[in-house]
Coordinates of C-alpha atoms in Angstrom, one line a residue:
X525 CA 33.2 66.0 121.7
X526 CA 36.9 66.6 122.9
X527 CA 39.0 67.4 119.8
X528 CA 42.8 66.3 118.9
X529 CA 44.7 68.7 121.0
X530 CA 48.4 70.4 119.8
X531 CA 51.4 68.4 121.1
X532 CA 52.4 71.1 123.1
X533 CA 49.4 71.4 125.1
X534 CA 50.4 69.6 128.4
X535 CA 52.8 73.1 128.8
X536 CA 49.9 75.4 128.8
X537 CA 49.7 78.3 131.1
X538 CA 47.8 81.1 131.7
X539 CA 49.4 83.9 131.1
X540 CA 50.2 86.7 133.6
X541 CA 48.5 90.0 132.0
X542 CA 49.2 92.2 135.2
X543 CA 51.2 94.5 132.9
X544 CA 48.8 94.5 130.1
X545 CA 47.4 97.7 129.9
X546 CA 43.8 97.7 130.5
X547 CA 42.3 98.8 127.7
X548 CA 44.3 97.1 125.6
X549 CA 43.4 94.0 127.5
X550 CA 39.5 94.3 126.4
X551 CA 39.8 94.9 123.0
X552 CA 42.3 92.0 122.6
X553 CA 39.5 90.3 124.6
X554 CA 36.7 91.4 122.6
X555 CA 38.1 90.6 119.7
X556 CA 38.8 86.9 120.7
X557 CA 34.9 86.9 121.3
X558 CA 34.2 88.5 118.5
X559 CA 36.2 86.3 115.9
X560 CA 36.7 82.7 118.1
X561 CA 32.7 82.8 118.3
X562 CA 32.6 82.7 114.8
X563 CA 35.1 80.1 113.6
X564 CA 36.8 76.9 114.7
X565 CA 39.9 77.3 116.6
X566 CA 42.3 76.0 113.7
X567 CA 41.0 77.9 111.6
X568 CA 41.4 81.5 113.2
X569 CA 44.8 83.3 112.9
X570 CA 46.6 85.6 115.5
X571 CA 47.0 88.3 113.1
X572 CA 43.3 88.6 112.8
X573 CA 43.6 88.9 116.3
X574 CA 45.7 91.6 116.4
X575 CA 44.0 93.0 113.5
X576 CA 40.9 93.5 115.0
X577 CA 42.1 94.2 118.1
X578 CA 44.1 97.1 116.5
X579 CA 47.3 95.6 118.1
X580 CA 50.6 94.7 117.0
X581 CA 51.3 90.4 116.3
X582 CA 54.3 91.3 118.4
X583 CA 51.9 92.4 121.6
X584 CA 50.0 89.3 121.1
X585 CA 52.8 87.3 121.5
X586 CA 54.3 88.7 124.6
X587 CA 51.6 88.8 126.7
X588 CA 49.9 85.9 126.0
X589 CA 52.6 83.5 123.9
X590 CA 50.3 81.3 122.0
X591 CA 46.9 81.1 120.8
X592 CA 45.4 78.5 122.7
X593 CA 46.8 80.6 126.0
X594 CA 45.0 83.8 124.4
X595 CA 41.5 81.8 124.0
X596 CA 42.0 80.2 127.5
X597 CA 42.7 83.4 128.7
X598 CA 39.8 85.5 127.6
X599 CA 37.9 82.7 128.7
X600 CA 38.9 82.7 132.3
X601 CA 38.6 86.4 132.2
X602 CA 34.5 85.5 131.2
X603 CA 34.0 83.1 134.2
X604 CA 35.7 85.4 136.4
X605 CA 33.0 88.3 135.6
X606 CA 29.8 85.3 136.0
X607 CA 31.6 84.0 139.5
X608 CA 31.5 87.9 140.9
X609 CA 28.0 87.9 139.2
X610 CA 26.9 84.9 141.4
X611 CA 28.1 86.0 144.6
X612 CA 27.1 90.1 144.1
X613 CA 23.4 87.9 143.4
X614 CA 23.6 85.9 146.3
X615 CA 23.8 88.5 148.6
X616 CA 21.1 88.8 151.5
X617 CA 19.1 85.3 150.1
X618 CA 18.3 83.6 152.8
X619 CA 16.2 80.4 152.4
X620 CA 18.4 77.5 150.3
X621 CA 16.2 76.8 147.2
X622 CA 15.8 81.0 146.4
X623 CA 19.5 80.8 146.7
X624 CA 19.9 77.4 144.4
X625 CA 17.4 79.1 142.1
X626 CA 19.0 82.3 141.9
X627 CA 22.5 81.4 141.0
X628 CA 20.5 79.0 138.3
X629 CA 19.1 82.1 136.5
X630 CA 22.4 84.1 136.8
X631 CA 24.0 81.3 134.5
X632 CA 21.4 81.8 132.2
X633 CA 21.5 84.9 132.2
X634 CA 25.1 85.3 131.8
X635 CA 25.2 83.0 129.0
X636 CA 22.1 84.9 127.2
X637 CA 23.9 88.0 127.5
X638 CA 27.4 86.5 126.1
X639 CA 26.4 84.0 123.9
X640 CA 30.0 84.1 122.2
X641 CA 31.2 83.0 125.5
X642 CA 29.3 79.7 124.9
X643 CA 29.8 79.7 121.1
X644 CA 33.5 79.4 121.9
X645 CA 32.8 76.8 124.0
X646 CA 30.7 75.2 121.6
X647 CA 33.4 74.9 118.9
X648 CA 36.8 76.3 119.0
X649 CA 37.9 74.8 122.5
X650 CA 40.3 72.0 122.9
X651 CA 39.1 70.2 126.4
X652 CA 41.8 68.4 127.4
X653 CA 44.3 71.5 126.8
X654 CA 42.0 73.8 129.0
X655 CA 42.1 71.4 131.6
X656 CA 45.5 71.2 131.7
X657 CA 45.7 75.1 131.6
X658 CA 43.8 74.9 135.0
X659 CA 40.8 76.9 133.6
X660 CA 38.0 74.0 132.8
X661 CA 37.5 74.1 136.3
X662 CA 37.3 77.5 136.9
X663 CA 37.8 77.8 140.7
X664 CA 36.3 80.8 141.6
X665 CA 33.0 79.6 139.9
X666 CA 33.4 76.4 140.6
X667 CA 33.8 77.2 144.2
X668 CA 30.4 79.4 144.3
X669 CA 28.5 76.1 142.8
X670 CA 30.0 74.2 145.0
X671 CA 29.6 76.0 148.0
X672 CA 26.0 76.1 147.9
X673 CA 25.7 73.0 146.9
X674 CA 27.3 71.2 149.5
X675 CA 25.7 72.9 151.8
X676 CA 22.1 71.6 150.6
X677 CA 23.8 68.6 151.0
X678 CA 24.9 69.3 154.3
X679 CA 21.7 70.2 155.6
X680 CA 20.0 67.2 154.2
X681 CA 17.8 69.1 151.6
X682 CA 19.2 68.5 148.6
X683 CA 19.4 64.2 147.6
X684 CA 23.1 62.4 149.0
X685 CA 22.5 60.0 145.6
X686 CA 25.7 61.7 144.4
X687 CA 28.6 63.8 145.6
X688 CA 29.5 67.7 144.8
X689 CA 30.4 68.1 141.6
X690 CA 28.2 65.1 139.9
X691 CA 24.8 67.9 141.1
X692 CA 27.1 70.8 139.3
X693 CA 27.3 68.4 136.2
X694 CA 23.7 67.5 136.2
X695 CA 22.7 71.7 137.0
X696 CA 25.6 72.8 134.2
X697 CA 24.0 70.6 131.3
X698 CA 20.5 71.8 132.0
X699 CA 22.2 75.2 131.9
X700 CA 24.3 74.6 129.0
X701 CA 21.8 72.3 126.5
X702 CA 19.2 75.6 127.0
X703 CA 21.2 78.0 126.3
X704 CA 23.3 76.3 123.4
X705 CA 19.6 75.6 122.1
X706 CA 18.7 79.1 122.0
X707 CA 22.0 79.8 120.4
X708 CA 21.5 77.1 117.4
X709 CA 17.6 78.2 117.0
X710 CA 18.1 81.8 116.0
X711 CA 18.4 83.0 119.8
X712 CA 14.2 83.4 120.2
X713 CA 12.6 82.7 123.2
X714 CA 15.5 83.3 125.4
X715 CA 15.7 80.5 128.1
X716 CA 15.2 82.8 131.1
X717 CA 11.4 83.4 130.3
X718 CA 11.1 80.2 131.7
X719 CA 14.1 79.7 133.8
X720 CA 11.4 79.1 136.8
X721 CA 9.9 76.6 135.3
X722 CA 13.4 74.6 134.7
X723 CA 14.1 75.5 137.9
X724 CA 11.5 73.6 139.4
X725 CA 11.9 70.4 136.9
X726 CA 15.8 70.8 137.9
X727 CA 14.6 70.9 142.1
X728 CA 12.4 67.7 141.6
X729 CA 15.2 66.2 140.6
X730 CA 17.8 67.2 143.0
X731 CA 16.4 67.8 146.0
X732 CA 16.1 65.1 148.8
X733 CA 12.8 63.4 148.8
X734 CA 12.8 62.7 152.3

């Protein structure tokens, strides 16, 4: 459910953290996690931020200028880490549904091991201002899905229904309902156990029947 969005939101930017010293970075970036994951975007302060962080309000505000550019931030920072995940994975598959399958678990996976990443997501993100950041469609991950996904298109094995990015929809709501499942049932049973299993439900429905 998209949620009222600040006035200021069609300005957003992400900020440039190039001189942002490193370690400074991730725990400014752990403590986003950390408290964001746990409470709804209005109602999380930047000095609790920087408290936990063990950084000045001052720091927060110069690198990153607002909150919703500090959430977006750390957030593009997580998808970075899954998209280099997914291509390191990738590496040396050969045959197209291994490949299709792989980068399927690798999402789960990610998510599994950084469930505040889609606790964030669940609750404290405004939609519409993190599209007009640029980061809803993360390119570097979207690019990976996309990538292999056209080329099962391509090569007439998965079904030319539907274009692109309506596959990455379908694939990123099996991957997100699982794992947002786990998340609200005490995180048992994680959803990899049996991410072969909804791999192969997912494949019937995707691939070409031809």
């Amino acid at each position: 459910m998209n949620r009222p969005e600040p006035a200021h939101a069609a300005a957003l930017r992400l900020p440039d953290l190039a001189q942002l010293d490193p370690a400074t970075r991730e725990r400014i970036e752990q403590a986003v996690l950390d408290i964001f994951s746990q409470r709804e975007f209005h109602r999380v302060g930047l000095i609790e931020i920087a408290r936990g962080a063990n950084v000045s309000l001052q720091t927060i505000y110069k690198y990153y200028g607002s909150k919703e550019a500090l959430l977006f931030s750390t957030l593009d920072a997580q998808l970075q880490r899954l998209a280099a995940r997914m291509l390191d994975h990738l590496q040396g598959i050969e045959a197209y549904k291994e490949r299709l399958r792989k980068t399927f678990w690798v999402a789960l996976d990610f998510f599994e091991k950084n469930p505040r990443v889609l606790q964030i997501l669940m609750s404290s993100v405004y939609i519409n201002t993190w599209r007009r950041s640029g980061g809803y469609e993360h390119r570097p991950l979207f690019s990976v899905f996309i990538r292999v996904l056209a080329e099962g298109r391509a090569n007439g094995v998965l079904t030319a229904e539907v274009d692109e990015k309506t596959l990455l929809d379908f694939i990123y709501g099996v991957i997100q309902r699982n794992v947002q499942a786990w998340v609200v049932r005490g995180m048992k049973d994680p959803p990899t156990r049996q991410a072969n299993v909804l791999f192969e439900m997912l494949w019937r429905a995707i691939a070409n029947p031809v």
